[in-house]
Coordinates of N, CA and C in Angstrom, one line a residue:
M1 N 125.6 94.9 68.6 CA 125.0 96.1 69.1 C 123.5 95.9 69.3
L2 N 122.9 95.2 68.3 CA 121.4 95.0 68.4 C 121.1 94.1 69.6
K3 N 121.9 93.2 69.9 CA 121.7 92.3 71.1 C 121.8 93.1 72.3
L4 N 122.8 94.1 72.4 CA 123.0 94.9 73.6 C 121.8 95.8 73.8
L5 N 121.3 96.4 72.7 CA 120.1 97.3 72.8 C 118.9 96.5 73.2
G6 N 118.7 95.2 72.7 CA 117.6 94.4 73.1 C 117.7 94.1 74.6
A7 N 118.9 93.8 75.1 CA 119.0 93.6 76.6 C 118.6 94.8 77.4
I8 N 119.0 96.0 76.9 CA 118.7 97.2 77.6 C 117.2 97.4 77.7
V9 N 116.5 97.2 76.6 CA 115.1 97.3 76.5 C 114.4 96.3 77.4
G10 N 114.9 95.1 77.5 CA 114.4 94.1 78.3 C 114.5 94.4 79.8
I11 N 115.6 94.9 80.2 CA 115.8 95.3 81.6 C 114.9 96.5 82.0
I12 N 114.8 97.5 81.1 CA 113.9 98.6 81.4 C 112.4 98.1 81.5
T13 N 112.0 97.2 80.6 CA 110.6 96.7 80.6 C 110.3 96.0 81.9
I14 N 111.2 95.1 82.3 CA 111.0 94.3 83.6 C 110.9 95.3 84.8
F15 N 111.8 96.3 84.8 CA 111.8 97.3 85.9 C 110.5 98.0 85.9
F16 N 110.0 98.4 84.8 CA 108.7 99.1 84.7 C 107.6 98.3 85.2
L17 N 107.5 97.0 84.8 CA 106.4 96.2 85.2 C 106.4 96.0 86.7
Q18 N 107.6 95.8 87.3 CA 107.7 95.6 88.7 C 107.4 96.9 89.5
S19 N 107.7 98.0 89.0 CA 107.5 99.3 89.7 C 106.0 99.6 89.6
G20 N 105.3 99.2 88.6 CA 103.9 99.6 88.5 C 102.9 98.6 89.2
G21 N 103.4 97.5 89.8 CA 102.6 96.5 90.4 C 102.3 96.8 91.9
T22 N 101.9 95.7 92.6 CA 101.6 95.8 94.0 C 102.5 94.8 94.7
A23 N 102.6 95.1 96.0 CA 103.6 94.3 96.8 C 102.9 93.0 97.4
G24 N 101.6 92.8 97.1 CA 100.9 91.6 97.6 C 100.1 91.9 98.8
A25 N 99.3 91.0 99.2 CA 98.4 91.2 100.4 C 99.2 91.5 101.6
A26 N 98.7 92.4 102.4 CA 99.5 92.8 103.6 C 98.6 93.4 104.7
V27 N 99.2 93.4 105.9 CA 98.5 94.1 107.0 C 98.9 95.5 106.9
I28 N 97.9 96.3 106.6 CA 98.1 97.8 106.4 C 98.2 98.5 107.8
Y29 N 97.4 98.1 108.7 CA 97.4 98.6 110.0 C 96.7 97.6 111.0
N30 N 97.3 97.4 112.2 CA 96.7 96.5 113.1 C 97.0 97.0 114.5
N31 N 95.9 97.2 115.3 CA 96.1 97.6 116.7 C 95.4 96.5 117.6
P32 N 96.2 95.5 118.1 CA 95.6 94.4 118.8 C 94.8 94.9 120.1
W33 N 93.9 94.0 120.5 CA 93.0 94.3 121.6 C 93.8 94.1 122.9
S34 N 93.4 94.9 123.9 CA 93.9 94.7 125.3 C 92.7 94.3 126.2
N35 N 93.0 93.8 127.3 CA 92.0 93.3 128.2 C 91.6 94.4 129.3
V36 N 91.8 95.7 128.9 CA 91.6 96.8 129.8 C 90.1 97.0 129.9
N37 N 89.5 97.3 128.8 CA 88.0 97.6 128.8 C 87.6 97.9 127.4
G38 N 86.4 98.5 127.2 CA 85.9 98.8 125.9 C 84.9 100.0 126.0
E39 N 84.4 100.5 124.9 CA 83.5 101.6 124.8 C 82.3 101.3 123.9
C40 N 81.1 101.7 124.4 CA 79.9 101.4 123.6 C 79.4 102.5 122.8
T41 N 80.0 103.7 122.7 CA 79.5 104.8 122.0 C 79.2 104.5 120.5
F42 N 79.9 103.5 119.9 CA 79.6 103.2 118.5 C 78.4 102.3 118.3
S43 N 77.8 101.9 119.5 CA 76.6 101.1 119.3 C 75.4 101.7 120.2
C44 N 75.8 102.5 121.1 CA 74.8 103.1 122.0 C 74.4 104.5 121.6
G45 N 73.3 104.7 121.0 CA 72.8 106.1 120.7 C 73.3 106.6 119.3
G46 N 73.9 105.7 118.5 CA 74.2 106.1 117.1 C 75.5 106.9 117.0
G47 N 76.4 106.8 117.9 CA 77.7 107.5 117.8 C 78.7 106.7 117.0
Q48 N 79.9 107.3 116.9 CA 81.0 106.6 116.2 C 82.2 106.6 117.1
L49 N 83.0 105.6 116.9 CA 84.4 105.6 117.5 C 85.3 105.4 116.4
A50 N 86.5 106.1 116.5 CA 87.5 106.1 115.4 C 88.9 105.9 116.0
Q51 N 89.7 105.3 115.2 CA 91.1 105.1 115.5 C 92.0 105.7 114.5
K52 N 93.0 106.5 114.9 CA 93.9 107.2 114.0 C 95.0 106.2 113.5
F53 N 95.4 106.3 112.3 CA 96.5 105.4 111.8 C 97.2 106.2 110.7
T54 N 98.4 105.8 110.4 CA 99.3 106.4 109.4 C 99.7 105.4 108.4
I55 N 99.6 105.9 107.1 CA 100.0 105.0 106.0 C 101.3 105.7 105.4
N56 N 102.3 104.9 105.3 CA 103.6 105.4 104.8 C 103.7 105.2 103.3
N57 N 103.0 104.2 102.7 CA 103.0 104.0 101.3 C 101.5 103.9 100.8
A58 N 101.3 104.4 99.6 CA 99.9 104.3 99.1 C 99.4 102.9 99.2
S59 N 98.1 102.7 99.6 CA 97.6 101.4 99.8 C 96.2 101.2 99.3
V60 N 95.8 100.0 99.0 CA 94.4 99.6 98.7 C 93.9 98.8 99.8
I61 N 92.8 99.2 100.4 CA 92.2 98.5 101.6 C 91.1 97.7 101.0
S62 N 91.1 96.4 101.3 CA 90.1 95.5 100.8 C 89.3 94.8 101.9
S63 N 89.8 94.8 103.2 CA 89.1 94.2 104.3 C 89.5 94.9 105.6
A64 N 88.7 94.6 106.6 CA 89.0 95.3 107.9 C 88.5 94.4 109.1
S65 N 88.8 94.8 110.3 CA 88.3 94.1 111.4 C 88.2 95.0 112.6
F66 N 87.4 94.6 113.6 CA 87.4 95.3 114.9 C 87.2 94.2 116.0
T67 N 87.6 94.5 117.2 CA 87.5 93.5 118.3 C 86.5 94.1 119.3
E68 N 85.6 93.2 119.7 CA 84.5 93.7 120.5 C 84.1 92.6 121.5
F69 N 83.4 93.1 122.6 CA 82.6 92.2 123.4 C 81.3 92.8 123.7
H70 N 80.3 92.0 123.8 CA 78.9 92.5 123.9 C 78.2 92.0 125.2
T71 N 77.5 92.9 125.8 CA 76.8 92.6 127.1 C 75.4 92.1 126.9
G72 N 74.9 92.2 125.6 CA 73.6 91.7 125.3 C 73.7 90.3 124.6
A73 N 72.5 89.8 124.3 CA 72.5 88.5 123.6 C 72.9 88.5 122.2
A74 N 72.7 89.7 121.5 CA 72.9 89.8 120.1 C 74.4 90.1 119.8
Q75 N 74.9 89.5 118.7 CA 76.2 89.8 118.2 C 76.1 90.6 116.9
P76 N 77.0 91.6 116.7 CA 76.8 92.4 115.5 C 76.9 91.5 114.2
T77 N 76.1 91.8 113.2 CA 76.1 91.2 111.9 C 76.5 92.1 110.8
S78 N 76.5 93.4 111.1 CA 76.9 94.4 110.1 C 77.6 95.6 110.8
V79 N 78.3 96.4 110.0 CA 79.0 97.5 110.5 C 79.0 98.7 109.5
N80 N 78.8 99.9 110.0 CA 79.0 101.1 109.2 C 80.4 101.6 109.4
W81 N 81.1 102.0 108.3 CA 82.5 102.4 108.5 C 82.7 103.6 107.6
E82 N 83.7 104.4 108.0 CA 84.2 105.6 107.3 C 85.7 105.7 107.4
F83 N 86.3 106.2 106.4 CA 87.7 106.6 106.4 C 87.7 108.1 106.4
L84 N 88.3 108.8 107.4 CA 88.3 110.2 107.5 C 89.7 110.8 107.4
N85 N 89.9 111.9 106.8 CA 91.2 112.5 106.8 C 91.4 113.1 108.2
A86 N 92.7 113.1 108.6 CA 93.0 113.7 109.9 C 93.3 115.2 109.8
N87 N 92.3 115.9 109.1 CA 92.5 117.3 108.9 C 91.5 118.2 109.7
G88 N 91.0 117.6 110.7 CA 90.1 118.4 111.6 C 91.0 119.2 112.5
V89 N 90.3 120.0 113.4 CA 91.0 120.9 114.3 C 91.9 120.0 115.2
G90 N 93.1 120.4 115.3 CA 94.1 119.7 116.2 C 94.4 118.3 115.7
G91 N 94.2 118.0 114.4 CA 94.4 116.6 113.9 C 93.4 115.6 114.2
L92 N 92.2 116.1 114.5 CA 91.0 115.2 114.8 C 90.4 114.8 113.4
P93 N 89.5 113.8 113.4 CA 88.8 113.5 112.2 C 88.2 114.7 111.5
G94 N 88.4 114.7 110.2 CA 87.8 115.9 109.4 C 86.9 115.4 108.3
T95 N 87.4 115.7 107.1 CA 86.5 115.3 105.9 C 86.5 113.8 105.7
V96 N 85.3 113.3 105.3 CA 85.1 111.9 105.0 C 85.7 111.6 103.6
A97 N 86.6 110.6 103.6 CA 87.2 110.2 102.3 C 86.4 109.1 101.6
F98 N 86.0 108.1 102.4 CA 85.2 107.0 101.9 C 84.3 106.5 103.1
G99 N 83.2 105.8 102.7 CA 82.3 105.3 103.7 C 81.4 104.2 103.1
G100 N 80.9 103.4 104.0 CA 80.0 102.3 103.5 C 79.5 101.5 104.6
T101 N 78.7 100.4 104.3 CA 78.2 99.5 105.2 C 78.6 98.1 104.7
S102 N 79.0 97.2 105.6 CA 79.4 95.9 105.3 C 78.8 94.9 106.2
L103 N 78.6 93.7 105.7 CA 78.2 92.5 106.5 C 79.4 91.9 107.2
I104 N 79.2 91.4 108.4 CA 80.3 90.7 109.1 C 80.5 89.4 108.4
T105 N 81.6 89.1 107.8 CA 81.8 87.9 107.1 C 82.3 86.7 107.9
S106 N 83.0 87.0 109.0 CA 83.4 86.0 110.0 C 83.6 86.6 111.3
S107 N 83.5 85.7 112.4 CA 83.7 86.2 113.7 C 84.6 85.2 114.4
T108 N 85.7 85.7 115.0 CA 86.7 84.8 115.6 C 86.8 85.1 117.1
L109 N 86.6 84.0 117.9 CA 86.8 84.2 119.4 C 88.3 84.3 119.7
V110 N 88.7 85.5 120.2 CA 90.1 85.7 120.4 C 90.5 85.6 121.9
G111 N 89.5 85.5 122.8 CA 89.9 85.4 124.2 C 88.7 85.8 125.1
S112 N 89.0 86.0 126.3 CA 88.0 86.5 127.3 C 88.7 87.3 128.3
A113 N 88.0 88.2 129.0 CA 88.6 89.1 130.0 C 87.5 89.5 130.9
F114 N 88.0 90.0 132.1 CA 87.1 90.6 133.1 C 87.1 92.1 132.9
F115 N 85.9 92.6 132.6 CA 85.7 94.0 132.4 C 84.9 94.6 133.6
G116 N 84.2 95.7 133.3 CA 83.5 96.3 134.4 C 82.6 95.4 135.2
G117 N 82.6 95.4 136.5 CA 81.8 94.6 137.4 C 82.4 93.2 137.6
G118 N 83.6 93.0 137.0 CA 84.2 91.7 137.3 C 83.5 90.5 136.6
I119 N 82.7 90.8 135.5 CA 82.0 89.7 134.8 C 82.9 89.3 133.6
P120 N 83.2 88.0 133.5 CA 84.0 87.6 132.3 C 83.2 87.7 131.0
R121 N 83.9 88.3 130.0 CA 83.2 88.5 128.7 C 84.1 87.8 127.6
Q122 N 83.4 87.2 126.7 CA 84.1 86.6 125.5 C 84.4 87.7 124.5
V123 N 85.5 87.7 124.0 CA 86.0 88.8 123.1 C 86.1 88.2 121.7
Y124 N 85.5 88.9 120.7 CA 85.5 88.5 119.3 C 86.1 89.5 118.4
Q125 N 86.8 88.9 117.4 CA 87.3 89.8 116.3 C 86.3 89.6 115.1
E126 N 85.7 90.7 114.7 CA 84.7 90.8 113.7 C 85.4 91.2 112.4
N127 N 85.3 90.4 111.3 CA 85.9 90.6 110.1 C 84.9 90.9 109.0
F128 N 85.3 91.9 108.1 CA 84.4 92.3 107.1 C 85.1 92.8 105.9
A129 N 84.5 92.8 104.7 CA 85.1 93.3 103.5 C 84.9 94.8 103.3
I130 N 85.8 95.5 102.7 CA 85.7 96.9 102.3 C 85.4 96.8 100.8
A131 N 84.1 97.0 100.4 CA 83.8 96.9 99.0 C 82.9 98.0 98.6
P132 N 83.2 98.7 97.5 CA 84.4 98.5 96.7 C 85.7 98.9 97.5
T133 N 86.8 98.4 97.1 CA 88.1 98.7 97.8 C 88.3 100.2 97.9
V134 N 89.1 100.5 98.9 CA 89.4 101.9 99.1 C 90.9 102.2 98.9
S135 N 91.2 103.2 98.1 CA 92.6 103.5 97.8 C 93.0 104.8 98.6
L136 N 94.1 104.7 99.4 CA 94.5 105.8 100.2 C 96.0 106.1 99.9
A137 N 96.2 107.4 99.7 CA 97.6 107.9 99.6 C 98.3 107.9 101.0
S138 N 99.6 108.0 101.0 CA 100.3 108.1 102.2 C 99.8 109.3 103.0
G139 N 99.7 109.1 104.4 CA 99.2 110.2 105.2 C 98.5 109.7 106.4
D140 N 97.9 110.6 107.2 CA 97.2 110.3 108.4 C 95.7 110.2 108.2
Y141 N 95.1 109.2 108.8 CA 93.7 109.0 108.6 C 93.1 108.5 110.0
Y142 N 91.7 108.5 110.0 CA 91.0 107.8 111.0 C 90.1 106.8 110.4
F143 N 89.9 105.7 111.1 CA 88.9 104.6 110.7 C 87.8 104.6 111.7
A144 N 86.6 105.0 111.3 CA 85.5 105.2 112.2 C 84.5 104.1 112.0
L145 N 83.9 103.6 113.1 CA 82.9 102.5 113.1 C 81.7 102.8 113.9
N146 N 80.6 102.2 113.4 CA 79.3 102.2 114.1 C 78.6 100.9 113.8
V147 N 78.0 100.3 114.9 CA 77.2 99.1 114.7 C 75.8 99.4 115.0
P148 N 74.8 98.8 114.3 CA 73.4 99.2 114.4 C 72.6 98.5 115.5
I149 N 73.3 97.8 116.5 CA 72.7 97.2 117.6 C 73.3 97.7 118.9
P150 N 72.5 97.7 120.0 CA 73.1 98.2 121.2 C 73.9 97.2 122.0
D151 N 74.6 97.6 123.0 CA 75.3 96.8 124.0 C 76.5 96.1 123.4
V152 N 77.1 96.7 122.4 CA 78.4 96.2 121.8 C 79.5 97.2 122.2
L153 N 80.6 96.7 122.7 CA 81.7 97.6 123.2 C 82.9 97.3 122.3
L154 N 83.4 98.3 121.7 CA 84.7 98.3 121.0 C 85.8 98.2 121.9
S155 N 86.6 97.1 121.8 CA 87.7 96.9 122.8 C 88.8 97.9 122.6
F156 N 89.4 98.3 123.7 CA 90.6 99.2 123.7 C 91.7 98.4 123.1
G157 N 92.6 99.2 122.4 CA 93.8 98.6 121.8 C 95.0 98.7 122.6
T158 N 96.1 98.2 122.1 CA 97.4 98.3 122.9 C 98.2 99.5 122.6
E159 N 97.9 100.2 121.5 CA 98.6 101.4 121.1 C 98.3 102.5 122.1
N160 N 99.2 103.5 122.2 CA 99.1 104.6 123.1 C 98.4 105.8 122.4
G161 N 97.1 105.9 122.5 CA 96.4 107.1 121.9 C 95.9 106.8 120.5
G162 N 95.2 107.9 120.0 CA 94.7 107.8 118.7 C 93.2 107.6 118.6
G163 N 92.6 107.3 119.8 CA 91.1 107.1 119.8 C 90.3 108.4 119.8
A164 N 89.2 108.4 119.1 CA 88.4 109.6 119.0 C 86.9 109.1 119.0
L165 N 86.0 110.0 119.4 CA 84.6 109.7 119.3 C 83.7 110.9 119.0
I166 N 82.5 110.5 118.5 CA 81.5 111.6 118.2 C 80.2 111.0 118.6
T167 N 79.3 111.9 119.1 CA 77.9 111.5 119.4 C 77.0 112.3 118.5
P168 N 75.8 111.8 118.2 CA 74.9 112.5 117.3 C 74.7 114.0 117.7
G169 N 74.9 114.9 116.8 CA 74.8 116.3 117.0 C 76.0 116.9 117.6
G170 N 77.0 116.2 117.9 CA 78.2 116.7 118.5 C 79.4 116.8 117.6
A171 N 80.6 117.0 118.1 CA 81.8 117.2 117.3 C 82.8 116.1 117.7
W172 N 83.7 115.8 116.8 CA 84.7 114.8 117.1 C 85.6 115.4 118.2
H173 N 86.0 114.5 119.2 CA 87.0 114.9 120.2 C 87.8 113.6 120.6
L174 N 88.9 113.8 121.1 CA 89.8 112.7 121.6 C 89.1 112.0 122.7
Y175 N 89.3 110.7 122.8 CA 88.7 109.9 123.9 C 89.5 110.3 125.1
N176 N 88.8 110.2 126.2 CA 89.4 110.6 127.6 C 89.5 109.3 128.4
P177 N 90.6 108.8 128.8 CA 91.9 109.5 128.7 C 92.5 109.4 127.2
A178 N 93.4 110.4 126.9 CA 93.9 110.5 125.6 C 94.8 109.4 125.2
S179 N 95.2 108.5 126.2 CA 96.1 107.4 125.9 C 95.3 106.2 125.3
T180 N 94.0 106.4 125.2 CA 93.1 105.3 124.7 C 93.2 105.1 123.2
S181 N 93.3 103.8 122.8 CA 93.1 103.5 121.4 C 92.1 102.4 121.2
F182 N 91.7 102.1 120.0 CA 90.7 101.1 119.7 C 91.2 100.0 118.8
A183 N 90.8 98.8 119.1 CA 91.3 97.6 118.4 C 90.7 97.4 117.1
V184 N 91.4 97.9 116.0 CA 90.9 97.7 114.6 C 92.1 97.2 113.8
G185 N 91.7 96.7 112.6 CA 92.8 96.2 111.7 C 92.3 96.5 110.3
L186 N 93.3 96.8 109.4 CA 93.1 97.1 108.0 C 94.0 96.2 107.2
Y187 N 93.5 95.7 106.1 CA 94.2 94.7 105.3 C 94.0 95.0 103.8
G188 N 95.1 94.7 103.0 CA 95.0 94.9 101.6 C 96.3 94.8 100.9
E189 N 96.6 95.8 100.1 CA 97.9 95.8 99.3 C 98.5 97.1 99.4
Q190 N 99.8 97.1 99.5 CA 100.6 98.3 99.4 C 101.1 98.5 98.0
V191 N 100.9 99.7 97.4 CA 101.2 99.9 96.1 C 102.6 100.4 95.9
A192 N 103.4 99.8 95.1 CA 104.8 100.2 94.9 C 104.9 101.5 94.2
A193 N 105.9 102.3 94.5 CA 106.0 103.6 93.9 C 106.4 103.5 92.4
V194 N 105.9 104.3 91.6 CA 106.2 104.4 90.2 C 107.2 105.5 89.9
P195 N 108.4 105.2 89.3 CA 109.4 106.2 89.1 C 108.9 107.4 88.3
E196 N 109.4 108.6 88.6 CA 109.0 109.8 87.9 C 109.5 109.8 86.5
P197 N 108.9 110.5 85.5 CA 109.4 110.6 84.2 C 110.9 111.0 84.1
S198 N 111.3 111.9 84.9 CA 112.7 112.3 84.9 C 113.6 111.2 85.3
T199 N 113.2 110.3 86.2 CA 114.0 109.2 86.6 C 114.1 108.2 85.4
W200 N 113.0 108.0 84.7 CA 113.1 107.1 83.5 C 114.0 107.7 82.5
A201 N 114.0 109.0 82.2 CA 114.9 109.6 81.2 C 116.3 109.4 81.6
M202 N 116.7 109.6 82.9 CA 118.1 109.4 83.3 C 118.5 108.0 83.1
M203 N 117.6 107.0 83.5 CA 117.9 105.6 83.3 C 118.2 105.2 81.9
I204 N 117.3 105.7 81.0 CA 117.5 105.4 79.6 C 118.8 106.0 79.0
L205 N 119.0 107.2 79.4 CA 120.3 107.9 78.9 C 121.5 107.1 79.4
G206 N 121.4 106.7 80.7 CA 122.5 105.9 81.3 C 122.8 104.6 80.6
F207 N 121.7 103.8 80.3 CA 121.8 102.6 79.6 C 122.3 102.8 78.2
A208 N 121.8 103.9 77.5 CA 122.3 104.2 76.2 C 123.8 104.5 76.1
G209 N 124.2 105.3 77.1 CA 125.6 105.6 77.2 C 126.5 104.4 77.4
V210 N 126.1 103.5 78.3 CA 126.8 102.2 78.5 C 126.9 101.5 77.2
G211 N 125.7 101.4 76.5 CA 125.7 100.7 75.2 C 126.6 101.3 74.1
F212 N 126.6 102.6 74.1 CA 127.5 103.3 73.1 C 129.0 103.1 73.4
M213 N 129.4 103.1 74.7 CA 130.7 102.9 75.0 C 131.2 101.5 74.7
A214 N 130.3 100.5 74.9 CA 130.6 99.1 74.6 C 130.8 99.0 73.1
Y215 N 129.9 99.7 72.3 CA 129.9 99.6 70.9 C 131.3 100.2 70.3
R216 N 131.7 101.3 70.9 CA 132.9 101.9 70.5 C 134.1 101.0 70.8
R217 N 134.2 100.4 72.0 CA 135.3 99.6 72.3 C 135.4 98.4 71.4
K218 N 134.2 97.8 71.0 CA 134.2 96.7 70.1 C 134.7 97.1 68.7
N219 N 134.3 98.3 68.2 CA 134.8 98.8 66.9 C 136.3 99.0 66.9
K220 N 136.9 99.6 68.0 CA 138.3 99.8 68.1 C 139.1 98.5 68.1
A221 N 138.5 97.5 68.8 CA 139.2 96.2 68.8 C 139.2 95.6 67.4
T222 N 138.1 95.7 66.7 CA 138.0 95.2 65.3 C 139.0 95.8 64.4
F223 N 139.2 97.2 64.6 CA 140.1 98.0 63.7 C 141.5 97.5 63.9
R224 N 141.9 97.3 65.2 CA 143.3 96.9 65.5 C 143.6 95.5 64.9
L225 N 142.6 94.6 65.0 CA 142.9 93.3 64.4 C 143.0 93.4 62.9
A226 N 142.3 94.3 62.3 CA 142.4 94.4 60.8 C 143.7 95.0 60.4

């Protein structure tokens, strides 16, 4: 009986430790760049560009990226970022959940494309850390960006829609055309769900019932042999 109870406790302990952990590093959201065009509002005049995304499981964001091409000589070295709840009018960006400024930690040449005027431009993925990390519950959000130098264009993404913008003194609105999205990525860990107390109670009762039935069967067998 003691061995059986020990096994039950061991199983419950292992399940608890696994349920309370994380699922490992993961791509939380990624919208690859397209060779259609880009938008400079997030570098021209102090505006912001944002991309809507959905999280199905609670996640911890530790790094991010955006894809850009620049028409000037300077390449961005830092970025201002915000996570906004999608609770604005009509599902637009609303309250700011988190925000910060990060240095670009690495820049990767991902290709080249012909944009406005038929001039070939090199396209870069700019990678940066989100520090401190940001914890987001499941739901809909926007990831907004601004870079402090001019002539940088945020590449359009391959998703259909979700792009929004704001200019100084203005209000958030969907990008026109509404099918536009922006090439950003979010990376970190998805947090596994922790069972509710009622679930734990039912599990413990179930294991205890199984243990009791096994104990009774063992006693009956011993009695018959005697």
